[in-house]
Short mmCIF file of C-alpha atoms in Angstrom, two decimals:
data_model
loop_
_atom_site.label_atom_id
_atom_site.label_comp_id
_atom_site.label_asym_id
_atom_site.label_seq_id
_atom_site.Cartn_x
_atom_site.Cartn_y
_atom_site.Cartn_z
CA UNK A 1 89.34 46.34 126.06
CA UNK A 2 85.63 48.03 126.29
CA UNK A 3 83.03 50.36 124.18
CA UNK A 4 80.47 52.08 125.33
CA UNK A 5 77.77 53.03 122.96
CA UNK A 6 76.32 56.02 121.88
CA UNK A 7 73.32 56.92 123.49
CA UNK A 8 70.16 58.26 122.17
CA UNK A 9 70.67 62.32 123.63
CA UNK A 10 73.97 61.52 122.12
CA UNK A 11 73.06 60.97 118.86
CA UNK A 12 70.36 63.26 118.91
CA UNK A 13 72.65 66.21 120.20
CA UNK A 14 75.22 65.03 117.26
CA UNK A 15 72.36 65.61 114.63
CA UNK A 16 70.69 68.69 115.90
CA UNK A 17 74.44 70.47 116.19
CA UNK A 18 75.76 69.25 112.74
CA UNK A 19 77.40 71.72 111.21
CA UNK A 20 75.85 73.05 107.03
CA UNK A 21 78.27 71.93 105.21
CA UNK A 22 76.23 72.19 101.94
CA UNK A 23 76.24 75.91 102.46
CA UNK A 24 78.97 76.32 99.83
CA UNK A 25 78.28 75.48 96.42
CA UNK A 26 78.48 72.65 94.81
CA UNK A 27 81.95 71.37 93.91
CA UNK A 28 82.65 72.67 90.16
CA UNK A 29 86.34 72.06 90.01
CA UNK A 30 87.69 68.90 88.65
CA UNK A 31 91.62 68.69 90.03
CA UNK A 32 92.34 67.21 86.44
CA UNK A 33 94.84 69.66 85.47
CA UNK A 34 98.14 70.67 87.26
CA UNK A 35 98.30 74.37 88.14
CA UNK A 36 99.86 75.45 90.66
CA UNK A 37 100.35 78.98 92.43
CA UNK A 38 102.54 80.16 95.33
CA UNK A 39 101.13 82.78 97.41
CA UNK A 40 103.10 86.06 96.10
CA UNK A 41 105.00 84.54 93.38
CA UNK A 42 106.51 81.68 92.64
CA UNK A 43 105.59 78.76 90.00
CA UNK A 44 103.51 79.93 86.87
CA UNK A 45 100.53 77.20 86.21
CA UNK A 46 101.12 74.69 83.51
CA UNK A 47 98.49 75.33 80.43
CA UNK A 48 96.74 71.96 80.53
CA UNK A 49 92.77 71.07 79.64
CA UNK A 50 90.72 70.61 82.70
CA UNK A 51 87.35 69.27 82.68
CA UNK A 52 84.23 71.39 83.10
CA UNK A 53 80.72 70.29 84.55
CA UNK A 54 77.89 71.58 82.68
CA UNK A 55 75.48 72.95 85.47
CA UNK A 56 71.03 72.15 84.40
CA UNK A 57 69.07 75.17 84.34
CA UNK A 58 66.99 75.51 86.98
CA UNK A 59 63.34 74.80 86.28
CA UNK A 60 61.24 77.88 88.17
CA UNK A 61 58.20 76.53 87.54
CA UNK A 62 58.93 73.45 89.59
CA UNK A 63 60.03 75.03 92.18
CA UNK A 64 57.61 77.38 93.20
CA UNK A 65 55.31 75.25 94.08
CA UNK A 66 58.28 73.37 95.57
CA UNK A 67 58.68 75.90 97.91
CA UNK A 68 55.86 74.79 99.84
CA UNK A 69 56.70 71.64 100.58
CA UNK A 70 59.06 70.96 103.83
CA UNK A 71 62.44 68.77 103.23
CA UNK A 72 62.64 68.17 107.51
CA UNK A 73 63.63 64.92 107.87
CA UNK A 74 63.61 63.97 104.00
CA UNK A 75 67.59 65.29 103.79
CA UNK A 76 70.41 62.98 105.34
CA UNK A 77 73.58 64.75 106.54
CA UNK A 78 76.79 65.62 104.88
CA UNK A 79 78.52 61.60 104.72
CA UNK A 80 81.02 61.43 107.48
CA UNK A 81 85.12 61.25 106.54
CA UNK A 82 85.70 58.21 108.75
CA UNK A 83 82.99 56.71 111.34
CA UNK A 84 82.89 57.51 114.63
CA UNK A 85 85.81 56.39 116.78
CA UNK A 86 84.58 53.84 119.38
CA UNK A 87 85.86 54.31 123.21
CA UNK A 88 88.86 52.06 124.57
CA UNK A 89 88.91 51.12 127.67
CA UNK A 90 92.38 51.27 129.53
CA UNK A 91 93.07 49.62 132.66
CA UNK A 92 95.57 51.05 135.56
CA UNK A 93 95.97 50.59 138.80
CA UNK A 94 98.25 52.80 141.19
CA UNK A 95 100.17 54.50 140.94
CA UNK A 96 98.25 57.20 138.61
CA UNK A 97 100.47 58.09 135.04
CA UNK A 98 101.10 61.70 134.92
CA UNK A 99 104.02 61.85 132.01
CA UNK A 100 102.26 61.84 128.57
CA UNK A 101 105.84 59.91 126.97
CA UNK A 102 104.31 57.11 129.59
CA UNK A 103 100.80 56.71 128.82
CA UNK A 104 99.58 53.55 126.71
CA UNK A 105 100.18 53.52 122.90
CA UNK A 106 96.54 54.56 121.24
CA UNK A 107 95.97 56.96 124.59
CA UNK A 108 94.10 59.70 124.16
CA UNK A 109 91.94 62.51 126.24
CA UNK A 110 89.58 63.65 123.31
CA UNK A 111 86.24 62.06 123.42
CA UNK A 112 85.63 61.51 119.30
CA UNK A 113 82.46 58.97 120.40
CA UNK A 114 80.59 61.85 122.23
CA UNK A 115 79.05 64.74 121.60
CA UNK A 116 80.71 67.64 123.61
CA UNK A 117 77.52 68.96 123.94
CA UNK A 118 76.28 65.95 126.42
CA UNK A 119 77.26 66.77 129.17
CA UNK A 120 75.70 64.37 131.04
CA UNK A 121 77.36 61.49 129.27
CA UNK A 122 80.71 63.51 129.46
CA UNK A 123 80.74 64.07 132.87
CA UNK A 124 80.17 60.25 133.43
CA UNK A 125 83.20 59.35 130.92
CA UNK A 126 85.17 61.83 133.26
CA UNK A 127 84.41 59.81 136.33
CA UNK A 128 85.35 56.83 134.41
CA UNK A 129 89.25 58.35 132.99
CA UNK A 130 89.53 59.50 137.20
CA UNK A 131 89.50 55.50 137.81
CA UNK A 132 91.92 54.99 135.13
CA UNK A 133 94.30 56.58 136.63
CA UNK A 134 95.78 58.24 133.49
CA UNK A 135 96.66 61.77 133.00
CA UNK A 136 93.88 62.70 135.91
CA UNK A 137 94.56 65.42 136.23
CA UNK A 138 93.26 67.03 132.71
CA UNK A 139 89.84 65.40 133.12
CA UNK A 140 89.99 66.99 137.50
CA UNK A 141 90.13 69.76 135.57
CA UNK A 142 87.78 69.31 132.59
CA UNK A 143 85.14 67.25 134.80
CA UNK A 144 85.03 71.41 136.89
CA UNK A 145 84.16 72.61 133.50
CA UNK A 146 81.57 70.96 132.25
CA UNK A 147 79.36 71.04 135.32
CA UNK A 148 80.02 74.79 135.61
CA UNK A 149 79.16 74.36 131.55
CA UNK A 150 75.67 71.82 132.12
CA UNK A 151 74.96 74.67 135.51
CA UNK A 152 75.02 77.39 132.68
CA UNK A 153 73.22 75.37 129.67
CA UNK A 154 70.20 74.89 132.26
CA UNK A 155 69.96 78.59 133.14
CA UNK A 156 70.15 79.45 130.00
CA UNK A 157 67.49 77.09 128.21
CA UNK A 158 65.05 77.93 131.47
CA UNK A 159 64.29 82.04 129.94
CA UNK A 160 63.45 79.49 126.93
CA UNK A 161 60.85 76.93 128.32
CA UNK A 162 59.59 74.19 125.72
CA UNK A 163 62.41 74.87 123.47
CA UNK A 164 65.78 72.44 122.09
CA UNK A 165 69.13 73.75 122.94
CA UNK A 166 70.09 74.67 119.41
CA UNK A 167 66.93 76.95 119.44
CA UNK A 168 67.84 78.36 122.09
CA UNK A 169 71.33 79.57 121.01
CA UNK A 170 70.17 80.26 118.35
CA UNK A 171 67.38 82.66 119.99
CA UNK A 172 70.64 84.06 121.76
CA UNK A 173 72.24 84.55 118.58
CA UNK A 174 69.73 86.61 117.04
CA UNK A 175 68.46 88.76 120.37
CA UNK A 176 71.80 89.97 120.51
CA UNK A 177 71.71 90.86 116.54
CA UNK A 178 68.42 93.17 116.90
CA UNK A 179 69.93 94.91 119.21
CA UNK A 180 73.00 95.12 117.08
CA UNK A 181 70.82 96.47 114.74
CA UNK A 182 69.05 98.73 115.91
CA UNK A 183 72.19 100.56 117.49
CA UNK A 184 74.40 100.77 114.23
CA UNK A 185 71.65 100.74 111.37
CA UNK A 186 69.30 103.56 113.12
CA UNK A 187 68.11 104.17 109.24
CA UNK A 188 67.48 100.69 108.83
CA UNK A 189 69.88 100.69 105.69
CA UNK A 190 69.97 97.51 105.85
CA UNK A 191 66.55 96.48 105.69
CA UNK A 192 67.11 93.29 108.19
CA UNK A 193 65.23 94.57 111.32
CA UNK A 194 61.67 92.92 110.58
CA UNK A 195 63.60 89.80 109.09
CA UNK A 196 64.80 89.38 112.78
CA UNK A 197 62.24 90.09 114.24
CA UNK A 198 59.99 87.46 112.27
CA UNK A 199 62.26 84.41 112.69
CA UNK A 200 62.66 85.22 116.72
CA UNK A 201 58.69 84.94 117.03
CA UNK A 202 58.77 81.97 113.99
CA UNK A 203 61.08 80.43 116.63
CA UNK A 204 58.83 80.69 119.81
CA UNK A 205 55.65 79.91 118.67
CA UNK A 206 57.36 76.51 117.30
CA UNK A 207 56.65 76.89 113.35
CA UNK A 208 60.48 76.97 112.76
CA UNK A 209 62.58 74.83 114.21
CA UNK A 210 66.83 74.46 113.92
CA UNK A 211 66.66 71.66 110.99
CA UNK A 212 70.00 70.69 109.97
CA UNK A 213 71.27 71.11 106.51
CA UNK A 214 68.02 73.15 105.52
CA UNK A 215 67.38 77.02 105.05
CA UNK A 216 64.76 78.97 104.89
CA UNK A 217 64.32 82.13 102.65
CA UNK A 218 63.29 85.56 104.03
CA UNK A 219 61.99 89.00 102.71
CA UNK A 220 61.13 92.04 104.40
CA UNK A 221 59.58 90.38 107.40
CA UNK A 222 58.16 87.29 105.37
CA UNK A 223 58.70 83.75 104.94
CA UNK A 224 59.09 82.53 101.29
CA UNK A 225 59.29 79.18 101.72
CA UNK A 226 59.72 76.11 104.20
CA UNK A 227 63.00 74.42 105.13
CA UNK A 228 64.59 73.75 102.55
CA UNK A 229 68.72 72.18 101.04
CA UNK A 230 70.09 75.27 100.03
CA UNK A 231 70.91 76.08 95.89
CA UNK A 232 72.67 77.87 94.84
CA UNK A 233 70.49 78.33 91.65
CA UNK A 234 67.80 78.18 93.49
CA UNK A 235 68.77 81.22 95.82
CA UNK A 236 70.17 83.45 93.08
CA UNK A 237 66.40 82.92 91.67
CA UNK A 238 64.55 83.59 95.21
CA UNK A 239 66.93 86.59 95.94
CA UNK A 240 66.65 88.25 92.74
CA UNK A 241 62.89 87.75 92.64
CA UNK A 242 62.82 89.98 95.83
CA UNK A 243 65.59 92.00 94.87
CA UNK A 244 67.53 90.53 97.90
CA UNK A 245 70.99 93.42 97.41
CA UNK A 246 68.67 94.35 100.88
CA UNK A 247 65.82 93.38 103.27
CA UNK A 248 67.05 89.27 102.23
CA UNK A 249 68.15 86.63 105.12
CA UNK A 250 68.88 83.45 104.88
CA UNK A 251 68.16 81.44 107.80
CA UNK A 252 70.09 78.41 108.50
CA UNK A 253 73.95 78.98 108.15
CA UNK A 254 75.17 80.72 110.42
CA UNK A 255 74.28 79.02 113.71
CA UNK A 256 76.55 80.06 116.22
CA UNK A 257 78.91 83.03 116.23
CA UNK A 258 81.97 81.31 113.94
CA UNK A 259 85.50 82.41 115.10
CA UNK A 260 87.87 85.01 113.63
CA UNK A 261 91.27 86.52 114.32
CA UNK A 262 91.46 88.51 117.36
CA UNK A 263 93.59 91.11 115.47
CA UNK A 264 96.40 91.83 113.03
CA UNK A 265 99.21 93.10 114.02
CA UNK A 266 101.05 95.34 110.83
CA UNK A 267 104.20 96.91 110.39
CA UNK A 268 104.06 99.68 107.38
CA UNK A 269 103.56 97.63 104.27
CA UNK A 270 103.64 94.07 105.02
CA UNK A 271 100.93 91.66 107.76
CA UNK A 272 104.23 91.19 109.85
CA UNK A 273 104.76 87.61 109.70
CA UNK A 274 101.07 86.58 108.55
CA UNK A 275 100.70 84.78 105.43
CA UNK A 276 98.87 87.06 102.79
CA UNK A 277 97.45 86.10 99.18
CA UNK A 278 95.63 87.60 96.56
CA UNK A 279 92.02 86.92 95.69
CA UNK A 280 90.06 87.57 92.45
CA UNK A 281 86.08 89.00 93.77
CA UNK A 282 83.46 89.97 91.72
CA UNK A 283 79.27 90.20 91.49
CA UNK A 284 77.91 86.92 90.98
CA UNK A 285 77.40 85.77 87.92
CA UNK A 286 73.70 85.34 87.18
CA UNK A 287 70.52 87.41 87.06
CA UNK A 288 70.97 91.18 87.54
CA UNK A 289 74.88 90.83 87.62
CA UNK A 290 75.94 89.43 84.64
CA UNK A 291 79.02 90.75 82.56
CA UNK A 292 80.81 91.97 86.38
CA UNK A 293 83.89 93.44 86.97
CA UNK A 294 86.71 92.08 88.54
CA UNK A 295 89.17 93.34 91.72
CA UNK A 296 91.81 91.70 93.10
CA UNK A 297 92.41 92.89 96.67
CA UNK A 298 95.09 91.30 99.41
CA UNK A 299 93.60 88.95 102.17
CA UNK A 300 95.81 87.19 105.42
CA UNK A 301 95.59 83.53 104.97
CA UNK A 302 93.44 82.71 108.40
CA UNK A 303 92.89 79.31 108.62
CA UNK A 304 90.99 80.28 111.85
CA UNK A 305 88.61 82.45 110.68
CA UNK A 306 84.99 80.84 109.53
CA UNK A 307 84.38 83.04 107.17
CA UNK A 308 85.92 85.20 104.52
CA UNK A 309 85.88 89.02 105.28
CA UNK A 310 86.01 92.19 103.34
CA UNK A 311 85.41 95.70 103.45
CA UNK A 312 82.57 97.58 102.33
CA UNK A 313 84.45 100.24 100.46
CA UNK A 314 85.42 97.36 98.46
CA UNK A 315 82.58 96.49 97.38
CA UNK A 316 80.86 99.73 97.05
CA UNK A 317 83.96 100.51 94.43
CA UNK A 318 83.23 96.95 92.33
CA UNK A 319 80.30 98.47 92.42
CA UNK A 320 81.25 101.75 91.30
CA UNK A 321 83.75 99.83 88.28
CA UNK A 322 80.20 99.27 87.30
CA UNK A 323 79.24 102.33 86.62
CA UNK A 324 79.36 102.82 83.26
CA UNK A 325 77.47 99.99 82.50
CA UNK A 326 73.50 100.27 80.71
CA UNK A 327 72.16 99.12 83.13
CA UNK A 328 72.94 99.71 87.16
CA UNK A 329 74.44 97.50 88.89
CA UNK A 330 73.03 97.05 92.93
CA UNK A 331 74.97 95.96 95.23
CA UNK A 332 75.05 92.41 95.54
CA UNK A 333 72.73 89.71 97.50
CA UNK A 334 73.01 90.00 100.63
CA UNK A 335 72.01 87.04 103.06
CA UNK A 336 71.51 88.49 106.46
CA UNK A 337 73.58 89.49 109.63
CA UNK A 338 76.74 87.32 110.34
CA UNK A 339 77.69 87.48 114.52
CA UNK A 340 81.41 86.37 115.01
CA UNK A 341 83.24 85.49 117.88
CA UNK A 342 86.59 86.89 118.56
CA UNK A 343 89.60 84.56 120.17
CA UNK A 344 89.22 86.90 123.33
CA UNK A 345 85.68 85.85 123.30
CA UNK A 346 83.95 88.97 121.83
CA UNK A 347 80.85 88.74 119.88
CA UNK A 348 80.85 91.34 116.51
CA UNK A 349 78.06 91.37 113.68
CA UNK A 350 78.13 91.94 110.21
CA UNK A 351 76.19 92.19 107.07
CA UNK A 352 76.83 88.93 105.03
CA UNK A 353 76.87 89.39 101.07
CA UNK A 354 77.61 86.39 98.54
CA UNK A 355 80.79 87.14 96.52
CA UNK A 356 82.56 85.31 93.73
CA UNK A 357 85.75 84.46 94.34
CA UNK A 358 89.09 83.12 92.27
CA UNK A 359 92.67 83.40 92.54
CA UNK A 360 95.10 85.42 89.52
CA UNK A 361 98.26 84.07 88.38
CA UNK A 362 100.18 87.19 87.41
CA UNK A 363 102.78 85.11 85.52
CA UNK A 364 100.26 84.03 83.47
CA UNK A 365 97.03 85.93 83.31
CA UNK A 366 94.84 83.41 84.16
CA UNK A 367 92.47 82.26 86.94
CA UNK A 368 93.23 79.23 88.88
CA UNK A 369 90.18 77.75 88.89
CA UNK A 370 88.15 77.53 85.99
CA UNK A 371 84.89 77.97 87.77
CA UNK A 372 84.45 80.69 90.12
CA UNK A 373 83.23 79.84 93.74
CA UNK A 374 80.24 81.87 95.50
CA UNK A 375 81.39 82.90 98.85
CA UNK A 376 79.43 83.91 101.73
CA UNK A 377 81.12 87.21 103.24
CA UNK A 378 81.50 89.16 106.23
CA UNK A 379 81.41 92.42 105.12
CA UNK A 380 82.73 94.76 107.89
CA UNK A 381 82.17 98.57 107.71
CA UNK A 382 85.50 100.70 108.30
CA UNK A 383 88.73 100.46 106.21
CA UNK A 384 91.45 101.64 108.23
CA UNK A 385 95.39 102.17 107.39
CA UNK A 386 96.17 98.57 109.15
CA UNK A 387 92.65 96.34 108.25
CA UNK A 388 93.26 93.10 106.66
CA UNK A 389 90.48 91.03 104.91
CA UNK A 390 90.43 87.45 106.47
CA UNK A 391 90.92 84.42 103.75
CA UNK A 392 88.46 82.34 105.61
CA UNK A 393 87.99 78.58 104.59
CA UNK A 394 87.09 78.43 101.17
CA UNK A 395 91.09 78.10 99.83
CA UNK A 396 91.61 75.06 101.46
CA UNK A 397 87.82 73.49 100.30
CA UNK A 398 88.95 74.49 96.77
CA UNK A 399 92.58 73.92 96.96
CA UNK A 400 95.23 71.54 97.70
CA UNK A 401 97.41 74.43 99.72
CA UNK A 402 100.74 72.82 101.25
CA UNK A 403 103.73 73.85 102.95
CA UNK A 404 107.64 73.37 103.39
CA UNK A 405 109.49 72.99 106.56
CA UNK A 406 111.91 75.58 105.42
CA UNK A 407 111.89 78.12 107.39
CA UNK A 408 110.44 80.19 104.34
CA UNK A 409 106.94 80.79 105.40
CA UNK A 410 105.68 80.28 102.28
CA UNK A 411 102.14 78.62 101.37
CA UNK A 412 102.06 76.65 97.78
CA UNK A 413 99.08 76.57 96.27
CA UNK A 414 98.00 73.38 94.07
CA UNK A 415 94.37 72.90 91.73
CA UNK A 416 96.02 69.00 91.52
CA UNK A 417 97.24 66.74 93.69
CA UNK A 418 100.17 68.51 94.75
CA UNK A 419 103.50 66.19 94.07
CA UNK A 420 105.75 66.20 96.70
CA UNK A 421 109.14 65.63 94.64
CA UNK A 422 107.65 68.88 93.00
CA UNK A 423 108.20 70.99 96.46
CA UNK A 424 111.21 73.04 98.05
CA UNK A 425 113.55 70.47 99.78
CA UNK A 426 113.89 71.06 103.22
CA UNK A 427 117.23 69.47 104.55
CA UNK A 428 117.53 68.65 108.17
CA UNK A 429 119.44 71.51 108.70
CA UNK A 430 116.67 74.18 107.78
CA UNK A 431 114.29 71.83 110.19
CA UNK A 432 116.86 72.23 112.95
CA UNK A 433 116.60 76.02 112.85
CA UNK A 434 115.20 78.41 115.61
CA UNK A 435 112.40 79.87 114.31
CA UNK A 436 113.10 82.47 112.71
CA UNK A 437 112.20 85.87 115.63
CA UNK A 438 113.00 89.05 113.46
CA UNK A 439 112.47 92.05 115.18
CA UNK A 440 109.96 94.96 113.52
CA UNK A 441 111.74 97.60 111.12
CA UNK A 442 110.74 100.45 109.45
CA UNK A 443 112.08 101.87 106.20
CA UNK A 444 114.17 104.80 106.57
CA UNK A 445 112.53 108.47 106.91
CA UNK A 446 114.30 109.19 104.07
CA UNK A 447 112.82 107.40 101.50
CA UNK A 448 110.01 109.74 102.05
CA UNK A 449 110.66 113.03 102.51
CA UNK A 450 107.15 113.87 100.90
CA UNK A 451 105.36 113.06 104.04
CA UNK A 452 108.15 114.54 106.45
CA UNK A 453 106.94 118.11 108.09
CA UNK A 454 109.08 117.87 111.21
CA UNK A 455 112.67 118.47 109.26
CA UNK A 456 111.59 120.84 106.57
CA UNK A 457 115.27 121.70 105.70
CA UNK A 458 116.09 118.23 105.03
CA UNK A 459 116.92 114.92 107.56
CA UNK A 460 119.99 115.27 110.36
CA UNK A 461 122.40 112.59 108.37
CA UNK A 462 121.72 110.49 112.13
CA UNK A 463 118.68 110.10 110.81
CA UNK A 464 118.72 109.65 107.42
CA UNK A 465 119.89 105.83 107.81
CA UNK A 466 117.41 104.38 109.71
CA UNK A 467 117.18 102.05 112.71
CA UNK A 468 120.25 99.81 113.19
CA UNK A 469 118.87 96.06 112.49
#
């Protein structure tokens, strides 16, 4: 067994491209209670006490001068859940192993000790893998892909000479974002064009770099601070100060486009085979949004979505619920424009706003979490009849989730650590059953006579029964 130490180049790439996990607000919910809820019905949460953390108020006198201080080099990334595994070499001679059932125990095709963007090390590793002669078809294909990606990266970096690869990737996204703003926001409703232009210039002039775990705040083209860690109370204070419901930007949390669902196939009344769950949203509970209204909406539980998605109509509806307030309520704080990549590789752009989210249990009319969670949300423009809101990752970062192999397709959500004995017991017969593949069905036409204008004298008997199962 031999191991290959990580090169300094790979370490640098790993540090530069690490996702900013600290963007979400610091956890405030302790799993001290045993509340639990099933999506769309299920067991009611137990009435047990929970612990609440007290937050210290923001010292604004300290914050103002501190905004001028750069935290580059002073902040380390989040601790890794597990150490990076070392590479194990498997010496094998002819004939080649071409069946997964015959590979050595512990063998994997993944290169966990290498950064995915370190193409030099990745190509070298592919050559080593081919010499080992274990599942060579994987690495013959990967070698071709890596060489193409390497060539593509070099060509893209030539467009922005002397800039780092993370900065080049970010500039590409910002350039497309600017195109989208100019085309889709002709009246400059969001007031983001000046911000994007200023950020692009700062990257090109090298007065701004891509710094993992750090953000900068911008308002109407002006930089408001040096790179610093994201803190929710600081963000809210600065956003309110600069009337950040528009023309405000947080640079540092959306490096490259995050994944989103390709499409949703829906049938009337249900979203096909997808799991849907109700979330309750509200405007942030600080500053200009105190004593806010709450709105419950249905979301698709999409584990592949990098960001929670709502629609502009939802935000406007929530704003309209404050119409009787003494003080007019503005839209929630904006964070900028977010780029998302669909499953087919296409990119889309949308404004991002900060909302607070929770889950209401209808049996007790209480919230599952003691504290509301601040979540950056992509706000889409339209809201068609089959549009779906996407849950994003927030629920699984705040709650325990559980499914059972009983073919029920149910999702269980817990505040505390779930106990297996409390969950449905799946039998061997249920686990051996074929996956349910049900054809789409529609309600009988007779159930909706007010929608039918084809047969004003009544629906023929042969059509009133609906489709045959």
